[in-house]
CSV table of C-alpha atoms in Angstrom, one decimal:
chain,number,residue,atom,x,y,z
A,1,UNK,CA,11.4,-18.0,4.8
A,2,UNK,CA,8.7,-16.1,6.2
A,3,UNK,CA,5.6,-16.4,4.8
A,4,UNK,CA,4.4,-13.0,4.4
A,5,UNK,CA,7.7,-12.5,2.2
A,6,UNK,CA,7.1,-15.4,1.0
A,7,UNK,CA,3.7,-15.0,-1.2
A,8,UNK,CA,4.8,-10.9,-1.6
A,9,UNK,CA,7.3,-12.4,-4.1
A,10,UNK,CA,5.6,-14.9,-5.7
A,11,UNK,CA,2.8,-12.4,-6.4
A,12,UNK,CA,5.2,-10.2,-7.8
A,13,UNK,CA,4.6,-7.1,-4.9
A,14,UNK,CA,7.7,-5.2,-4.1
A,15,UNK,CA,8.2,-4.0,-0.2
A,16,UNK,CA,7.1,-0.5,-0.1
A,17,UNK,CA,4.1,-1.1,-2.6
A,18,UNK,CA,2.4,-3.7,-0.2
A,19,UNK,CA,3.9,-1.2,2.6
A,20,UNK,CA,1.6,1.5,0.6
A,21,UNK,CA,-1.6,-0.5,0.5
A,22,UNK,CA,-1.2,-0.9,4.1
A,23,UNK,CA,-0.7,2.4,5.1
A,24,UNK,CA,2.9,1.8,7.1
A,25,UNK,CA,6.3,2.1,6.3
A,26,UNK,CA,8.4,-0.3,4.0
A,27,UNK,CA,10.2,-0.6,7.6
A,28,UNK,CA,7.5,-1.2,9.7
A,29,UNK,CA,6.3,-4.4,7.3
A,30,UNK,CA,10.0,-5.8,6.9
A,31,UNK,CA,9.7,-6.1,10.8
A,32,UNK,CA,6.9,-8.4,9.8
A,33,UNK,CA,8.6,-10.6,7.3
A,34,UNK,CA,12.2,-10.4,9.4
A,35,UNK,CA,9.8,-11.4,12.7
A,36,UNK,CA,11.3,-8.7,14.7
A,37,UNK,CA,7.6,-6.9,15.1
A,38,UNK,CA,4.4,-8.7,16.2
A,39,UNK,CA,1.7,-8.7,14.0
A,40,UNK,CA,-1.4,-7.9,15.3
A,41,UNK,CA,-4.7,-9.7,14.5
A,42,UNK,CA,-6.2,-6.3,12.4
A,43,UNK,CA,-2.7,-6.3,10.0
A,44,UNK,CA,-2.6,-10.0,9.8
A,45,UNK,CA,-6.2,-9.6,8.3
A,46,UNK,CA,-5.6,-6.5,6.4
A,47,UNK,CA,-2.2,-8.5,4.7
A,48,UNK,CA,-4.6,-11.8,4.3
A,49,UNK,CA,-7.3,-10.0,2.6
A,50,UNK,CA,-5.0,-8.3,0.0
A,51,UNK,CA,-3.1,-11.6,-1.0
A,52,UNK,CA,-5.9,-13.7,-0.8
A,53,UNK,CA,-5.8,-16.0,2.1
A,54,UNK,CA,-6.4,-16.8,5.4
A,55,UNK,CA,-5.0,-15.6,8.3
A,56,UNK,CA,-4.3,-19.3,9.3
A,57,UNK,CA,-2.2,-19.6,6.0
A,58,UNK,CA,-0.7,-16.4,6.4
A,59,UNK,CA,0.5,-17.4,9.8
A,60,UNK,CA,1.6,-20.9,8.7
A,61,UNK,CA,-1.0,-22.7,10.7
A,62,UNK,CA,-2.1,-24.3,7.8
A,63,UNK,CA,-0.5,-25.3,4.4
A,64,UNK,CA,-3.6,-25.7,2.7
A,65,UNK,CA,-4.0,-22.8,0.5
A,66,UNK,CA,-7.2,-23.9,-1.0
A,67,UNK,CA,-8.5,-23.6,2.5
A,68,UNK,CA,-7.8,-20.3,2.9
A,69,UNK,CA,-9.6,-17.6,2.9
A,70,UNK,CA,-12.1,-19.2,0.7
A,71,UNK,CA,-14.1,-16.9,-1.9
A,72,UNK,CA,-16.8,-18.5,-3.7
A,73,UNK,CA,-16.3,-19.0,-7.6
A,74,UNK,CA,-19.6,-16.5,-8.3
A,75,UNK,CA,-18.3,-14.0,-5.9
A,76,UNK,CA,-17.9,-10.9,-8.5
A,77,UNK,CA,-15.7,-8.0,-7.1
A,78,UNK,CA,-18.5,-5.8,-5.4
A,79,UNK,CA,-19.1,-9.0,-3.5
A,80,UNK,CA,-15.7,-9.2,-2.2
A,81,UNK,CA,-15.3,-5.4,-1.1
A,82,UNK,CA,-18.5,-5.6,1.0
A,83,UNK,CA,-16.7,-8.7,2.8
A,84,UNK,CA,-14.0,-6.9,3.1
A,85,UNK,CA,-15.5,-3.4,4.8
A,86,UNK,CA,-17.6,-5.5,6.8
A,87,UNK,CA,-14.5,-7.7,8.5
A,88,UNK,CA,-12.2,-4.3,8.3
A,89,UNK,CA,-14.4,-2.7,10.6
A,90,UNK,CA,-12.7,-0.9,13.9
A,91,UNK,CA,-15.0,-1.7,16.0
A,92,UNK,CA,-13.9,-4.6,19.6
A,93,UNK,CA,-15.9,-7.8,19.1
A,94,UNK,CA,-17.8,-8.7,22.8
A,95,UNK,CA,-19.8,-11.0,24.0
A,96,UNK,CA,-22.0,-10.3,26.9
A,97,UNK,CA,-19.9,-7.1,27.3
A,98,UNK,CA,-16.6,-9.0,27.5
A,99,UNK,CA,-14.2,-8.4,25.0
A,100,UNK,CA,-13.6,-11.0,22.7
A,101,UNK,CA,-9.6,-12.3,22.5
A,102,UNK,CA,-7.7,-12.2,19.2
A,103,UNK,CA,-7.8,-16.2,18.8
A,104,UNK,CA,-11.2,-16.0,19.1
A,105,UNK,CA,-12.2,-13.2,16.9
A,106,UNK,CA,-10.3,-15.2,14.0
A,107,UNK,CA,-12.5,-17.9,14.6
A,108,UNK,CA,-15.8,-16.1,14.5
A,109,UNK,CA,-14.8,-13.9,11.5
A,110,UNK,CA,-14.3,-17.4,9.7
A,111,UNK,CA,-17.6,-18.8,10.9
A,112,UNK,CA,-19.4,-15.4,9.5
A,113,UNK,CA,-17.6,-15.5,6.3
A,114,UNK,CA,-19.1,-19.1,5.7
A,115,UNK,CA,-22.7,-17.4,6.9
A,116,UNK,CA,-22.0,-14.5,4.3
A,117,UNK,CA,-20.9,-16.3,1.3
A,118,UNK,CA,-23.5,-18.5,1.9
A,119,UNK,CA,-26.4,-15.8,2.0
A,120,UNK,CA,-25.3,-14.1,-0.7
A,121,UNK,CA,-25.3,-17.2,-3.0
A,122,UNK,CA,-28.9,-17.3,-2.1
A,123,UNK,CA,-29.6,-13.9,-2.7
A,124,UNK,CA,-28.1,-14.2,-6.2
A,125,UNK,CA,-29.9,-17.4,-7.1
A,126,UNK,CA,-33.3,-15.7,-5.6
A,127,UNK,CA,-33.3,-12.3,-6.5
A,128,UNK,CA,-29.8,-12.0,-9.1
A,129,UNK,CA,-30.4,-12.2,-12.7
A,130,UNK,CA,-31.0,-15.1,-14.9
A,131,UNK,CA,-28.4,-16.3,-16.7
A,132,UNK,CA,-29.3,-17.6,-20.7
A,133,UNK,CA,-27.2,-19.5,-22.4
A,134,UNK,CA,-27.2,-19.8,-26.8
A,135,UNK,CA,-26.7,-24.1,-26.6
């Protein structure tokens, strides 16, 4: 079974409301599951992202969902949707004006996500609030 239908169903999301979150037809995303239609690496993301995982997960390059697309436990919401906006941005990766190749962005967006979570768990210790616990 595919494994973007695959994860739709166990997380209970029917066809044309994941279609709606995407912005595409209940067609155009049964492509995807039926492997008929190529996914390209901004809709592999953009499915990732809602569900949770990584793109490698998504894709079945790994099994290893704790691996994937790894949010830190401390990570409230706010956290998540500036993540998000910042990886959903349209803009062409280059380097040294070349462009960068799909393979390749997937593998930086992964190394920056590590950079981010990490900075902001820094942030939060330095400059959050102070938790107090009643013991």
């Amino acid at each position: 079974m595919n494994r973007i239908r695959e994860i739709r169903l166990k997380k209970g999301i029917s066809g044309p409301e994941l279609a709606e979150k995407l912005e595409i037809t209940p067609q155009y995303l049964y492509g995807f599951e039926k492997e008929t239609r190529t996914l390209s690496a901004d809709m592999a993301s953009k499915i990732a992202s809602i569900f949770e995982v990584s793109v490698d997960y998504l894709l079945g390059r790994t099994d290893n969902h704790e691996d994937a697309h790894h949010v830190p436990e401390w990570a409230n919401q706010k956290d998540k949707r500036d993540f998000k906006k910042m990886l959903e941005e349209d803009e062409p990766i280059m380097f040294d004006g070349v462009p960068v190749s799909d393979e390749d962005k997937e593998k930086i967006k992964r190394v920056i996500e590590a950079m981010f979570w990490d900075a902001k768990e820094k942030n939060k210790k330095t400059y959050g609030r102070k938790k107090t616990t009643d013991e």
